[in-house]
CSV table of C-alpha atoms and ligand atoms in Angstrom, one decimal:
chain,number,residue,atom,x,y,z
A,25,MET,CA,0.0,0.0,0.0
A,26,PRO,CA,1.7,3.4,-1.1
A,27,LEU,CA,2.1,5.8,1.7
A,28,ILE,CA,0.6,8.5,-0.4
A,29,PRO,CA,-2.4,7.6,-2.4
A,30,LYS,CA,-2.6,9.2,-5.9
A,31,SER,CA,-6.2,10.2,-5.1
A,32,HIS,CA,-5.1,12.5,-2.3
A,33,PRO,CA,-5.9,16.1,-2.9
A,34,ARG,CA,-2.4,17.1,-2.2
A,35,ALA,CA,-0.5,14.2,-3.7
A,36,LYS,CA,1.8,16.0,-5.9
A,37,SER,CA,3.1,18.3,-3.4
A,38,LEU,CA,3.3,15.4,-0.8
A,39,PHE,CA,5.4,13.2,-3.6
A,40,ILE,CA,7.8,16.3,-3.9
A,41,ARG,CA,8.1,16.4,-0.1
A,42,GLU,CA,8.7,12.5,0.0
A,43,LYS,CA,11.6,13.0,-2.6
A,44,LEU,CA,13.1,15.7,-0.1
A,45,VAL,CA,12.7,13.2,2.9
A,46,THR,CA,14.2,10.3,1.0
A,47,GLY,CA,17.0,12.6,0.0
A,48,PHE,CA,17.6,13.4,3.8
A,49,ASP,CA,17.4,9.9,4.8
A,50,ASN,CA,20.1,9.1,2.1
A,51,GLY,CA,22.4,11.7,3.2
A,52,LEU,CA,21.9,14.0,0.4
A,53,VAL,CA,19.8,16.8,2.1
A,54,ALA,CA,20.7,19.0,5.0
A,55,LYS,CA,18.2,19.6,7.8
A,56,GLU,CA,18.0,23.1,6.9
A,57,GLY,CA,17.2,22.0,3.2
A,58,LEU,CA,14.0,20.5,4.8
A,59,LEU,CA,13.0,23.9,6.1
A,60,ALA,CA,13.9,25.8,2.9
A,61,HIS,CA,11.8,23.3,1.1
A,62,GLY,CA,8.9,24.0,3.4
A,63,ARG,CA,9.3,27.9,2.8
A,64,GLY,CA,9.3,27.1,-1.0
A,65,GLU,CA,5.9,24.9,-0.5
A,66,ALA,CA,4.3,28.0,1.3
A,67,PHE,CA,5.1,30.0,-1.7
A,68,ASP,CA,4.1,27.4,-4.2
A,69,TYR,CA,0.6,27.3,-2.4
A,70,LEU,CA,0.2,31.0,-2.8
A,71,LEU,CA,1.1,31.0,-6.5
A,72,GLY,CA,-1.7,28.3,-7.1
A,73,GLU,CA,1.0,25.4,-7.6
A,74,LYS,CA,1.2,26.0,-11.4
A,75,THR,CA,3.6,27.6,-13.8
A,76,SER,CA,2.3,31.0,-14.6
A,77,ASN,CA,2.8,33.0,-17.8
A,78,THR,CA,5.4,35.1,-15.8
A,79,ALA,CA,7.3,32.1,-15.1
A,80,LYS,CA,7.2,30.9,-18.7
A,81,LEU,CA,8.6,34.5,-19.8
A,82,ALA,CA,11.4,33.8,-17.5
A,83,ILE,CA,11.9,30.5,-18.6
A,84,LYS,CA,12.2,31.6,-22.3
A,85,ALA,CA,14.6,34.4,-21.3
A,86,ALA,CA,16.9,31.8,-19.2
A,87,ALA,CA,17.0,29.4,-22.4
A,88,ALA,CA,18.1,32.4,-24.6
A,89,GLN,CA,20.8,33.5,-22.1
A,90,ILE,CA,22.0,29.8,-21.6
A,91,LEU,CA,22.1,29.4,-25.5
A,92,LEU,CA,24.3,32.7,-25.6
A,93,ALA,CA,26.7,31.9,-23.0
A,94,ASN,CA,30.5,30.8,-23.4
A,95,LEU,CA,30.4,28.6,-20.1
A,96,VAL,CA,27.2,27.7,-18.4
A,97,VAL,CA,27.7,25.9,-15.1
A,98,ILE,CA,24.6,24.5,-13.0
A,99,SER,CA,25.2,24.7,-9.2
A,100,ILE,CA,24.0,21.7,-7.4
A,101,ASN,CA,23.2,21.7,-3.8
A,102,GLY,CA,21.5,18.7,-1.9
A,103,ASN,CA,17.6,19.6,-2.5
A,104,ILE,CA,18.2,19.8,-6.2
A,105,ALA,CA,20.3,16.4,-6.1
A,106,ALA,CA,17.1,15.1,-4.3
A,107,LEU,CA,14.3,16.5,-6.5
A,108,CYS,CA,15.4,16.4,-10.2
A,109,PRO,CA,18.9,14.8,-10.9
A,110,LYS,CA,17.6,13.2,-14.1
A,111,GLU,CA,16.2,16.7,-15.2
A,112,ILE,CA,19.5,18.1,-14.3
A,113,ALA,CA,21.6,15.7,-16.4
A,114,LYS,CA,19.3,16.5,-19.3
A,115,LEU,CA,19.7,20.3,-19.0
A,116,ALA,CA,23.2,19.7,-18.9
A,117,ASN,CA,23.3,17.8,-22.2
A,118,THR,CA,21.1,20.2,-24.0
A,119,SER,CA,22.8,23.2,-23.0
A,120,ARG,CA,26.5,22.1,-23.0
A,121,ALA,CA,26.7,23.0,-19.2
A,122,LYS,CA,28.9,21.9,-16.7
A,123,ILE,CA,27.7,20.6,-13.2
A,124,GLU,CA,29.4,21.7,-10.2
A,125,VAL,CA,28.6,20.4,-6.5
A,126,ASN,CA,28.5,23.8,-4.3
A,127,LEU,CA,26.9,23.4,-0.9
A,128,PHE,CA,26.0,26.0,1.5
A,129,TYR,CA,26.3,23.9,4.5
A,130,VAL,CA,29.6,22.4,3.9
A,131,ASN,CA,29.9,18.6,4.6
A,132,GLU,CA,32.2,16.3,2.9
A,133,LYS,CA,30.3,13.1,3.4
A,134,ARG,CA,27.0,14.8,2.1
A,135,LYS,CA,28.9,16.3,-1.1
A,136,GLN,CA,30.1,12.5,-1.9
A,137,ASN,CA,26.6,11.4,-1.5
A,138,ILE,CA,25.5,14.0,-3.8
A,139,ILE,CA,28.2,13.1,-6.2
A,140,LYS,CA,27.3,9.4,-6.2
A,141,SER,CA,23.5,10.0,-6.7
A,142,LEU,CA,24.3,12.4,-9.8
A,143,LYS,CA,26.8,9.6,-11.3
A,144,LYS,CA,23.6,7.0,-10.8
A,145,ASN,CA,21.6,9.6,-12.7
A,146,CYS,CA,24.0,9.6,-15.9
A,147,VAL,CA,26.0,12.9,-15.0
A,148,LYS,CA,29.4,12.1,-16.2
A,149,HIS,CA,31.6,14.9,-15.2
A,150,ILE,CA,31.2,16.7,-11.9
A,151,LEU,CA,33.1,19.7,-10.7
A,152,GLY,CA,33.8,21.0,-7.4
A,153,THR,CA,35.2,17.7,-6.3
A,154,ASN,CA,39.2,18.2,-6.6
A,155,PRO,CA,40.4,20.6,-3.7
A,156,LYS,CA,43.3,21.5,-6.1
A,157,LEU,CA,41.0,23.2,-8.2
A,158,SER,CA,39.3,25.1,-5.4
A,159,VAL,CA,39.4,29.0,-5.6
A,160,THR,CA,37.8,31.8,-3.8
A,161,LEU,CA,35.8,34.2,-5.7
A,162,PRO,CA,37.9,37.3,-5.8
A,163,GLY,CA,37.2,40.0,-3.0
A,164,LEU,CA,35.3,37.6,-1.0
A,165,ASP,CA,36.7,35.7,1.9
A,166,SER,CA,33.8,33.1,3.1
A,167,ALA,CA,34.3,29.5,2.8
A,168,ARG,CA,30.9,29.3,1.2
A,169,ARG,CA,32.3,31.1,-1.8
A,170,ILE,CA,34.9,28.3,-2.7
A,171,VAL,CA,34.2,27.4,-6.1
A,172,ASP,CA,35.8,25.5,-9.1
A,173,LYS,CA,38.5,27.1,-11.1
A,174,ASN,CA,37.2,25.4,-14.3
A,175,GLY,CA,33.5,25.8,-13.2
A,176,ILE,CA,31.8,28.6,-11.6
A,177,PHE,CA,34.8,30.6,-11.4
A,178,ALA,CA,35.3,30.3,-15.2
A,179,ALA,CA,31.5,30.6,-16.1
A,180,ASP,CA,29.8,33.5,-17.6
A,181,VAL,CA,26.3,32.2,-16.8
A,182,VAL,CA,25.6,30.3,-13.6
A,183,ILE,CA,22.3,28.5,-12.8
A,184,VAL,CA,21.8,28.4,-9.0
A,185,PRO,CA,18.4,26.6,-8.1
A,186,LEU,CA,17.3,27.4,-4.7
A,187,GLU,CA,20.2,29.5,-3.6
A,188,ASP,CA,21.0,31.7,-0.9
A,189,GLY,CA,20.8,35.5,-1.2
A,190,ASP,CA,24.4,36.0,0.0
A,191,ARG,CA,26.0,34.0,-2.5
A,192,THR,CA,23.9,35.0,-5.3
A,193,LEU,CA,25.0,38.7,-4.5
A,194,ALA,CA,28.5,37.2,-4.5
A,195,LEU,CA,28.1,35.8,-7.9
A,196,ARG,CA,26.9,38.9,-9.3
A,197,LYS,CA,29.7,41.0,-8.0
A,198,ALA,CA,32.1,38.6,-9.5
A,199,GLY,CA,30.6,39.6,-12.7
A,200,LYS,CA,28.4,36.4,-13.5
A,201,ILE,CA,24.9,36.4,-15.1
A,202,VAL,CA,22.8,34.5,-12.8
A,203,ILE,CA,19.7,32.6,-13.5
A,204,THR,CA,17.8,31.0,-10.6
A,205,PHE,CA,14.7,28.9,-9.8
A,206,ASP,CA,13.0,30.4,-6.8
A,207,LEU,CA,9.5,30.2,-5.5
A,208,ASN,CA,9.7,33.2,-3.3
A,209,PRO,CA,9.7,36.4,-5.6
A,210,LEU,CA,10.6,38.3,-2.5
A,211,SER,CA,13.9,36.5,-1.5
A,212,ARG,CA,17.3,38.2,-1.8
A,213,THR,CA,18.2,35.7,-4.5
A,214,SER,CA,15.2,36.5,-6.6
A,215,GLN,CA,15.7,40.2,-6.4
A,216,THR,CA,19.6,39.9,-7.1
A,217,ALA,CA,19.5,37.5,-10.0
A,218,ASN,CA,19.5,38.2,-13.4
A,219,ILE,CA,16.7,35.9,-14.5
A,220,THR,CA,14.5,34.5,-11.7
A,221,ILE,CA,12.1,31.8,-12.5
A,222,VAL,CA,9.4,32.0,-9.9
A,223,ASP,CA,8.2,28.3,-10.0
A,224,ASN,CA,8.7,25.1,-8.6
A,225,VAL,CA,12.0,23.6,-10.1
A,226,THR,CA,10.2,20.4,-10.3
A,227,ARG,CA,7.8,21.9,-12.7
A,228,ALA,CA,10.1,24.3,-14.6
A,229,ILE,CA,13.2,22.4,-15.1
A,230,ASP,CA,11.5,20.3,-18.0
A,231,LEU,CA,10.1,23.5,-19.4
A,232,LEU,CA,13.5,25.1,-19.5
A,233,ASN,CA,14.9,22.0,-21.2
A,234,LYS,CA,12.0,22.1,-24.0
A,235,ALA,CA,12.9,26.0,-24.2
A,236,CYS,CA,16.5,25.3,-24.7
A,237,LYS,CA,15.7,22.7,-27.5
A,238,LYS,CA,13.1,25.2,-29.3
A,239,LEU,CA,15.6,27.9,-29.2
A,240,SER,CA,18.6,25.9,-30.1
A,241,LYS,CA,18.4,27.0,-34.0
A,242,THR,CA,17.5,30.4,-33.3
A,243,ASN,CA,20.1,32.9,-34.4
A,244,GLN,CA,22.1,35.0,-31.9
A,245,LYS,CA,20.5,38.4,-32.9
A,246,ILE,CA,17.1,36.8,-31.7
A,247,LEU,CA,18.2,35.5,-28.8
A,248,LYS,CA,19.9,38.6,-27.6
A,249,LYS,CA,16.7,40.5,-28.1
A,250,ILE,CA,14.8,37.9,-26.2
A,251,VAL,CA,17.3,38.6,-23.3
A,252,LYS,CA,17.2,42.2,-23.6
A,253,ASP,CA,13.6,42.4,-23.5
A,254,PHE,CA,13.2,40.6,-20.4
A,255,ASN,CA,13.1,42.7,-17.3
A,256,ASN,CA,13.5,40.8,-14.0
A,257,LYS,CA,12.2,43.5,-11.9
A,258,ASN,CA,9.0,43.9,-13.7
A,259,ASN,CA,8.6,40.0,-13.9
A,260,LEU,CA,9.0,39.8,-10.2
A,261,SER,CA,6.5,42.4,-9.7
A,262,ASN,CA,4.0,40.4,-11.8
A,263,SER,CA,4.9,37.1,-9.6
A,264,ILE,CA,3.8,39.2,-6.7
A,265,ILE,CA,0.6,40.6,-8.4
A,266,GLU,CA,-0.2,36.9,-9.2
A,267,ILE,CA,0.0,36.1,-5.3
A,268,ARG,CA,-2.1,39.1,-4.4
A,269,ASP,CA,-4.6,38.1,-7.2
A,270,ASN,CA,-4.7,34.5,-6.0
A,271,LEU,CA,-5.4,35.6,-2.4
A,272,THR,CA,-8.2,38.3,-3.6
A,273,ARG,CA,-10.0,35.5,-5.3
A,274,ARG,CA,-9.9,33.4,-2.0
A,275,LEU,CA,-11.4,36.4,-0.4
A,276,SER,CA,-14.1,36.7,-2.8
A,277,ASN,CA,-15.0,33.1,-2.7
A,278,ALA,CA,-15.0,32.9,1.0
B,1,ATP,P1,17.4,34.5,0.3
B,1,ATP,O1,18.7,34.1,1.2
B,1,ATP,O2,17.5,34.4,-1.3
B,1,ATP,O3,16.7,35.7,1.0
B,1,ATP,P2,15.9,32.5,2.0
B,1,ATP,O4,16.9,32.9,3.0
B,1,ATP,O5,14.4,32.9,2.3
B,1,ATP,O6,16.3,33.4,0.6
B,1,ATP,P3,16.9,30.1,1.4
B,1,ATP,O7,16.9,29.1,2.2
B,1,ATP,O8,18.4,30.7,1.5
B,1,ATP,O9,15.8,31.0,1.5
B,1,ATP,O10,16.9,29.5,-0.1
B,1,ATP,C1,15.9,28.6,-0.3
B,1,ATP,C2,15.1,29.4,-1.3
B,1,ATP,O11,14.5,28.2,-2.3
B,1,ATP,C3,13.6,30.1,-0.8
B,1,ATP,O12,13.3,31.3,-1.4
B,1,ATP,C4,12.4,28.9,-1.1
B,1,ATP,O13,11.3,29.8,-1.5
B,1,ATP,C5,13.0,28.3,-2.5
B,1,ATP,N1,12.4,26.9,-2.7
B,1,ATP,C6,12.5,25.9,-1.9
B,1,ATP,N2,12.1,24.9,-2.6
B,1,ATP,C7,11.7,25.3,-3.6
B,1,ATP,C8,11.5,24.6,-4.9
B,1,ATP,N3,11.1,23.1,-4.9
B,1,ATP,N4,11.4,25.1,-6.3
B,1,ATP,C9,11.8,26.4,-6.2
B,1,ATP,N5,12.2,27.2,-5.2
B,1,ATP,C10,12.4,26.6,-4.0
B,2,MG,MG1,19.1,32.7,2.5
């Protein structure tokens, strides 16, 4: 008998939660990662647990930006490794991106567990594993900002799903173009990134894969226009308006 019946009204959300719990039991996810997921769930509820047109706009801009990049690196933490390792492997393939394990709560054992799990999911080359290639982003001294010389350090575009605000700012200061998935349009990460996809990463990652595929034959001029026309601040405001409208609808239905 499955623990969560498919007929449960909140089955999808509970399945995602289950992935995090399994990830925690398997030593991939930090305790704090479970709490961060809870914060995300709350915003997902307010957003109506669906991909909005606003998010779709950010996904298209992100795909164009990825296709224009010289070097894209996807930064992996425990939550992402637990939630969508296969989709990350696919994104790395379709966008010629590198994958780097970069943890907020540094823990060697957990890092090794994440690497093992990524390899199981067909990720062949993983950066952030060789201490000899570790460098600190210039002008920054916290241990959290240690990155791989051939990965985030060298990248022009960094994808940071479910990131912390401090680190997002550090990446921006280092001149990186930052793309993030973050359900909270108010978070520092959302506000600091160049392109914020306000959606559950478990829904949006496949859409980003599809958008990369769809735009892969598009010429650079058009790709550049897509990026130029995208305004992250406006897009975040529209996400906040969506939350407000969802709440207003609930008020009038009461
Ligand atoms: P910040 O440091 O950017 O201000 P925060 O401190 O509120 O944000 P963190 O714990 O640093 O939050 O980062 C986790 C972020 O990831 C949160 O904003 C949360 O809403 C978001 N999040 C959690 N789960 C998901 C998910 N499945 N998809 C997308 N975003 C998620
Ligand atoms: Mg934070």
